[in-house]
Amino acid sequence: MSGLPGTSTLPRLLRAPSPGWTAHADVVVVGSGIAGLTTALRAREHGRVLVVTKDNLSAGSTRWAQGGIAAALGPGDTPEQHLTDTLVAGAGLCEEDAVRLLVNEGPHAVHELIELGTRFDTFSTGDLQLTREGGHHRDRVVHAGGDATGAEVQRALVAAVHNAPDIEVIEHALVLDLMPAADGAVTGVTLHVMGEGERDGVGSVRCRAVVLASGGMGQVYSSTTNPAVSTGDGIAMALRAGAVVRDVEFVQFHPTVLWLGAGSRGQQPLVSEAIRGEGAFLVDQQGERFMQGVHEMADLAPRDVVAKAIMRRMREHGSEHVWLDARGFGEERWRARFPTILAACREHGIDPVHELIPVAPACHYASGGVATDLDGRTTVPGLYACGEAACSGVHGANRLASNSLLEGLVFARRIAADLASDPPALRPPAAERRTPGLSAASTMPAVQRQMTDSAGVLRNQDGLERAAKTIADLVADSDEVPRTEAWEATNLATVAMVLLATARAREETRGSHWREDFPDPDDARWAGHLSAFLDESGRPQTTFAPLGEE
Ligand code: SIN
């Protein structure tokens, strides 16, 4: 099984520009969500930490998380039950040892977040309120501010970083590329700081280790729940540095994203699964509750099952959305429990207290990413990955709801411990460095359109091949002076091409990967991981390994 012969992503290599300034740290953390800031807060005990973030500290995906953080904290719940639900949702592709770490270390990690100052919702007794989301057989999701969990977690982490003056932060800085040492290890980053002062423009930071915690790649599609910063930068730069990525074809489409009209582009408002966890249900254009009979958990089936059922119903009825009925909550409950979603609906002219909410699936989460071991190490020495940028093995073919913030927390702690016990050596940079030819920023909408049309919830061979050819032509024809928008466009095209290659290679339907031309689910021959890397000329290549044979 191989990549796409005859297509190329980044065929042009240029000599890297000389940075205008150089700084030093032990660890550079790229990204400032739960994974990045948790890593920074723990790694600072053992060395100088520099956090680089593309916008301000709070602009990433974490603050948009609504549902919460899943952990076995409720009466009668156990990590073993959380493990079972995670494995079932993952459709046979989770790495069980990684999931065991997640569910066993999760409860303690959540308590540490509380000690740090996070104010989760509690009852008057002080006990944590727990809710339920798709695929969970227990109420085990802690939340804050009703449906503003991510915002509260981000607030607490940013406050902790501000109280840790030994952590250096550079905001409004795009990491361009990873600096290689002569032996192929990573020895620093080049970055473009969009500010003023002594660290403005293109510079470099030399370090022992780089932790990629730069989030996902939702912007590869035209509409997504992800913020504008989620352009797959970490995954793309890891690929350029020679790292292997895994399970990239498994892009999760959230079933219930507020439908704002056919032409809506960019970040769209999420309508949390917790709403269904607390009694709301889906209906089609004829008012039928179509999830009953599809799965024993009905509206609370794992996310991929619900997204597929919605897509089928939309096709059958020729409709562009279905409806979510949460009128049973009443105004008071809406205000107390889901204030963010209530406000978003009302902002768009829908009153969910009295009206049905129009919803449709949209790109939400990359279950795959840069392949890591249980300590967050990638295949490139000195390079770690954490959170959505990583593929630690906990999500398999479809992430269980509210396991993402938990993954960031648990694996950030493990990375910091690994850096403390076995710090990578500081290596001299390679004498000669190359940088990719850059795509024009203007190519981004066309790439997003191709991906949405051909690599969304439903995929087939012809569409995937056509999209790969079109994007390769777009990239080949565009040449751009180095500026941050061009690097983002290049990163987006790179992850798009790798996603297309893996989606094309996986000839089965499993989890969030749905092939119309291979509709039978969970083909035993495909019970394994697809890994991808860029060859010498920047073309994606894929390899398949059955589970346990990597
Ligand atoms: C949601 O609140 O529905 C999203 C939670 C998640 O993506 O884990």
GROMACS .gro file of N, CA and C in nm, residues 159-236:
model
  234
  159ALA      N    1  -0.371   3.145   3.402
  159ALA     CA    2  -0.339   3.211   3.529
  159ALA      C    3  -0.217   3.145   3.592
  160ALA      N    4  -0.211   3.013   3.589
  160ALA     CA    5  -0.097   2.942   3.648
  160ALA      C    6   0.032   2.977   3.574
  161VAL      N    7   0.025   2.988   3.442
  161VAL     CA    8   0.146   3.023   3.364
  161VAL      C    9   0.188   3.167   3.397
  162HIS      N   10   0.089   3.256   3.413
  162HIS     CA   11   0.125   3.394   3.449
  162HIS      C   12   0.189   3.400   3.587
  163ASN      N   13   0.157   3.304   3.672
  163ASN     CA   14   0.218   3.298   3.806
  163ASN      C   15   0.350   3.222   3.806
  164ALA      N   16   0.395   3.182   3.692
  164ALA     CA   17   0.521   3.107   3.682
  164ALA      C   18   0.616   3.187   3.596
  165PRO      N   19   0.683   3.288   3.655
  165PRO     CA   20   0.764   3.378   3.573
  165PRO      C   21   0.881   3.310   3.502
  166ASP      N   22   0.914   3.189   3.546
  166ASP     CA   23   1.025   3.120   3.479
  166ASP      C   24   0.982   3.059   3.345
  167ILE      N   25   0.851   3.058   3.315
  167ILE     CA   26   0.810   3.011   3.182
  167ILE      C   27   0.807   3.132   3.089
  168GLU      N   28   0.887   3.124   2.984
  168GLU     CA   29   0.885   3.235   2.888
  168GLU      C   30   0.778   3.207   2.783
  169VAL      N   31   0.706   3.311   2.745
  169VAL     CA   32   0.597   3.294   2.647
  169VAL      C   33   0.621   3.389   2.530
  170ILE      N   34   0.611   3.337   2.410
  170ILE     CA   35   0.610   3.426   2.293
  170ILE      C   36   0.475   3.407   2.224
  171GLU      N   37   0.393   3.510   2.225
  171GLU     CA   38   0.262   3.505   2.159
  171GLU      C   39   0.275   3.561   2.017
  172HIS      N   40   0.172   3.540   1.937
  172HIS     CA   41   0.168   3.590   1.800
  172HIS      C   42   0.294   3.548   1.723
  173ALA      N   43   0.328   3.422   1.737
  173ALA     CA   44   0.448   3.371   1.670
  173ALA      C   45   0.415   3.239   1.603
  174LEU      N   46   0.437   3.231   1.475
  174LEU     CA   47   0.415   3.105   1.403
  174LEU      C   48   0.546   3.030   1.395
  175VAL      N   49   0.546   2.909   1.450
  175VAL     CA   50   0.665   2.826   1.431
  175VAL      C   51   0.665   2.781   1.286
  176LEU      N   52   0.773   2.810   1.217
  176LEU     CA   53   0.780   2.779   1.074
  176LEU      C   54   0.823   2.635   1.053
  177ASP      N   55   0.934   2.598   1.116
  177ASP     CA   56   0.986   2.465   1.093
  177ASP      C   57   1.071   2.421   1.210
  178LEU      N   58   1.097   2.289   1.212
  178LEU     CA   59   1.183   2.232   1.315
  178LEU      C   60   1.326   2.232   1.262
  179MET      N   61   1.421   2.265   1.349
  179MET     CA   62   1.561   2.268   1.304
  179MET      C   63   1.623   2.130   1.324
  180PRO      N   64   1.677   2.073   1.219
  180PRO     CA   65   1.738   1.940   1.234
  180PRO      C   66   1.883   1.948   1.280
  181ALA      N   67   1.926   1.847   1.355
  181ALA     CA   68   2.068   1.827   1.381
  181ALA      C   69   2.122   1.737   1.270
  182ALA      N   70   2.255   1.720   1.267
  182ALA     CA   71   2.314   1.639   1.159
  182ALA      C   72   2.260   1.496   1.160
  183ASP      N   73   2.227   1.444   1.279
  183ASP     CA   74   2.180   1.304   1.287
  183ASP      C   75   2.029   1.292   1.267
  184GLY      N   76   1.962   1.401   1.229
  184GLY     CA   77   1.818   1.394   1.202
  184GLY      C   78   1.732   1.428   1.322
  185ALA      N   79   1.792   1.438   1.441
  185ALA     CA   80   1.715   1.476   1.560
  185ALA      C   81   1.671   1.622   1.547
  186VAL      N   82   1.577   1.660   1.632
  186VAL     CA   83   1.533   1.799   1.632
  186VAL      C   84   1.613   1.876   1.735
  187THR      N   85   1.657   1.994   1.697
  187THR     CA   86   1.743   2.072   1.786
  187THR      C   87   1.697   2.216   1.801
  188GLY      N   88   1.575   2.244   1.758
  188GLY     CA   89   1.523   2.379   1.776
  188GLY      C   90   1.411   2.407   1.678
  189VAL      N   91   1.368   2.532   1.679
  189VAL     CA   92   1.261   2.574   1.587
  189VAL      C   93   1.300   2.706   1.521
  190THR      N   94   1.249   2.728   1.402
  190THR     CA   95   1.252   2.863   1.345
  190THR      C   96   1.110   2.918   1.358
  191LEU      N   97   1.100   3.045   1.382
  191LEU     CA   98   0.967   3.102   1.403
  191LEU      C   99   0.960   3.245   1.351
  192HIS      N  100   0.838   3.287   1.324
  192HIS     CA  101   0.816   3.424   1.279
  192HIS      C  102   0.731   3.493   1.385
  193VAL      N  103   0.790   3.590   1.452
  193VAL     CA  104   0.717   3.661   1.556
  193VAL      C  105   0.655   3.786   1.495
  194MET      N  106   0.522   3.796   1.513
  194MET     CA  107   0.451   3.910   1.455
  194MET      C  108   0.427   4.013   1.564
  195GLY      N  109   0.532   4.081   1.602
  195GLY     CA  110   0.517   4.179   1.709
  195GLY      C  111   0.620   4.287   1.696
  196GLU      N  112   0.656   4.340   1.806
  196GLU     CA  113   0.758   4.443   1.807
  196GLU      C  114   0.860   4.406   1.912
  197GLY      N  115   0.971   4.479   1.912
  197GLY     CA  116   1.070   4.452   2.014
  197GLY      C  117   1.183   4.370   1.959
  198GLU      N  118   1.268   4.320   2.053
  198GLU     CA  119   1.392   4.257   2.008
  198GLU      C  120   1.366   4.124   1.937
  199ARG      N  121   1.253   4.057   1.972
  199ARG     CA  122   1.223   3.930   1.905
  199ARG      C  123   1.111   3.948   1.805
  200ASP      N  124   1.140   4.021   1.702
  200ASP     CA  125   1.042   4.044   1.597
  200ASP      C  126   1.095   3.977   1.470
  201GLY      N  127   1.005   3.939   1.381
  201GLY     CA  128   1.047   3.880   1.254
  201GLY      C  129   1.094   3.737   1.272
  202VAL      N  130   1.174   3.688   1.178
  202VAL     CA  131   1.215   3.547   1.180
  202VAL      C  132   1.333   3.528   1.274
  203GLY      N  133   1.320   3.433   1.365
  203GLY     CA  134   1.428   3.400   1.458
  203GLY      C  135   1.436   3.250   1.476
  204SER      N  136   1.525   3.208   1.566
  204SER     CA  137   1.533   3.065   1.594
  204SER      C  138   1.554   3.045   1.744
  205VAL      N  139   1.507   2.933   1.792
  205VAL     CA  140   1.531   2.895   1.931
  205VAL      C  141   1.597   2.758   1.930
  206ARG      N  142   1.713   2.750   1.990
  206ARG     CA  143   1.783   2.622   2.003
  206ARG      C  144   1.741   2.557   2.134
  207CYS      N  145   1.722   2.425   2.133
  207CYS     CA  146   1.675   2.357   2.254
  207CYS      C  147   1.707   2.207   2.249
  208ARG      N  148   1.683   2.142   2.363
  208ARG     CA  149   1.703   1.997   2.369
  208ARG      C  150   1.583   1.921   2.313
  209ALA      N  151   1.465   1.979   2.339
  209ALA     CA  152   1.343   1.907   2.299
  209ALA      C  153   1.236   2.005   2.256
  210VAL      N  154   1.157   1.962   2.158
  210VAL     CA  155   1.040   2.040   2.115
  210VAL      C  156   0.917   1.953   2.141
  211VAL      N  157   0.816   2.014   2.204
  211VAL     CA  158   0.689   1.944   2.227
  211VAL      C  159   0.584   2.009   2.139
  212LEU      N  160   0.533   1.933   2.043
  212LEU     CA  161   0.427   1.985   1.956
  212LEU      C  162   0.293   1.966   2.025
  213ALA      N  163   0.232   2.076   2.064
  213ALA     CA  164   0.099   2.071   2.127
  213ALA      C  165   0.013   2.175   2.058
  214SER      N  166   0.020   2.171   1.926
  214SER     CA  167  -0.034   2.279   1.844
  214SER      C  168  -0.176   2.252   1.796
  215GLY      N  169  -0.240   2.147   1.850
  215GLY     CA  170  -0.380   2.122   1.818
  215GLY      C  171  -0.401   2.054   1.685
  216GLY      N  172  -0.522   2.068   1.633
  216GLY     CA  173  -0.563   1.987   1.519
  216GLY      C  174  -0.553   2.058   1.385
  217MET      N  175  -0.634   2.010   1.293
  217MET     CA  176  -0.625   2.057   1.154
  217MET      C  177  -0.764   2.079   1.095
  218GLY      N  178  -0.859   2.119   1.181
  218GLY     CA  179  -0.998   2.133   1.137
  218GLY      C  180  -1.015   2.228   1.019
  219GLN      N  181  -0.925   2.326   1.007
  219GLN     CA  182  -0.939   2.424   0.899
  219GLN      C  183  -0.909   2.365   0.762
  220VAL      N  184  -0.872   2.238   0.759
  220VAL     CA  185  -0.851   2.174   0.630
  220VAL      C  186  -0.986   2.156   0.557
  221TYR      N  187  -1.095   2.166   0.633
  221TYR     CA  188  -1.230   2.161   0.575
  221TYR      C  189  -1.292   2.301   0.577
  222SER      N  190  -1.392   2.318   0.490
  222SER     CA  191  -1.455   2.450   0.478
  222SER      C  192  -1.530   2.491   0.604
  223SER      N  193  -1.591   2.392   0.671
  223SER     CA  194  -1.659   2.429   0.794
  223SER      C  195  -1.621   2.331   0.904
  224THR      N  196  -1.599   2.384   1.021
  224THR     CA  197  -1.542   2.307   1.131
  224THR      C  198  -1.577   2.375   1.263
  225THR      N  199  -1.572   2.298   1.369
  225THR     CA  200  -1.586   2.359   1.502
  225THR      C  201  -1.455   2.422   1.550
  226ASN      N  202  -1.347   2.397   1.479
  226ASN     CA  203  -1.213   2.443   1.522
  226ASN      C  204  -1.191   2.591   1.494
  227PRO      N  205  -1.112   2.657   1.579
  227PRO     CA  206  -1.081   2.798   1.552
  227PRO      C  207  -0.987   2.814   1.433
  228ALA      N  208  -0.971   2.938   1.390
  228ALA     CA  209  -0.892   2.967   1.269
  228ALA      C  210  -0.747   2.921   1.280
  229VAL      N  211  -0.695   2.908   1.402
  229VAL     CA  212  -0.554   2.871   1.417
  229VAL      C  213  -0.526   2.723   1.389
  230SER      N  214  -0.633   2.641   1.375
  230SER     CA  215  -0.613   2.496   1.362
  230SER      C  216  -0.584   2.457   1.218
  231THR      N  217  -0.464   2.488   1.172
  231THR     CA  218  -0.428   2.461   1.032
  231THR      C  219  -0.327   2.346   1.019
  232GLY      N  220  -0.320   2.262   1.120
  232GLY     CA  221  -0.235   2.143   1.109
  232GLY      C  222  -0.086   2.172   1.109
  233ASP      N  223  -0.047   2.284   1.168
  233ASP     CA  224   0.094   2.325   1.161
  233ASP      C  225   0.188   2.220   1.223
  234GLY      N  226   0.151   2.171   1.340
  234GLY     CA  227   0.240   2.077   1.411
  234GLY      C  228   0.259   1.950   1.332
  235ILE      N  229   0.149   1.898   1.278
  235ILE     CA  230   0.157   1.772   1.203
  235ILE      C  231   0.241   1.793   1.077
  236ALA      N  232   0.220   1.906   1.011
  236ALA     CA  233   0.296   1.932   0.887
  236ALA      C  234   0.445   1.949   0.916
   0.00000   0.00000   0.00000
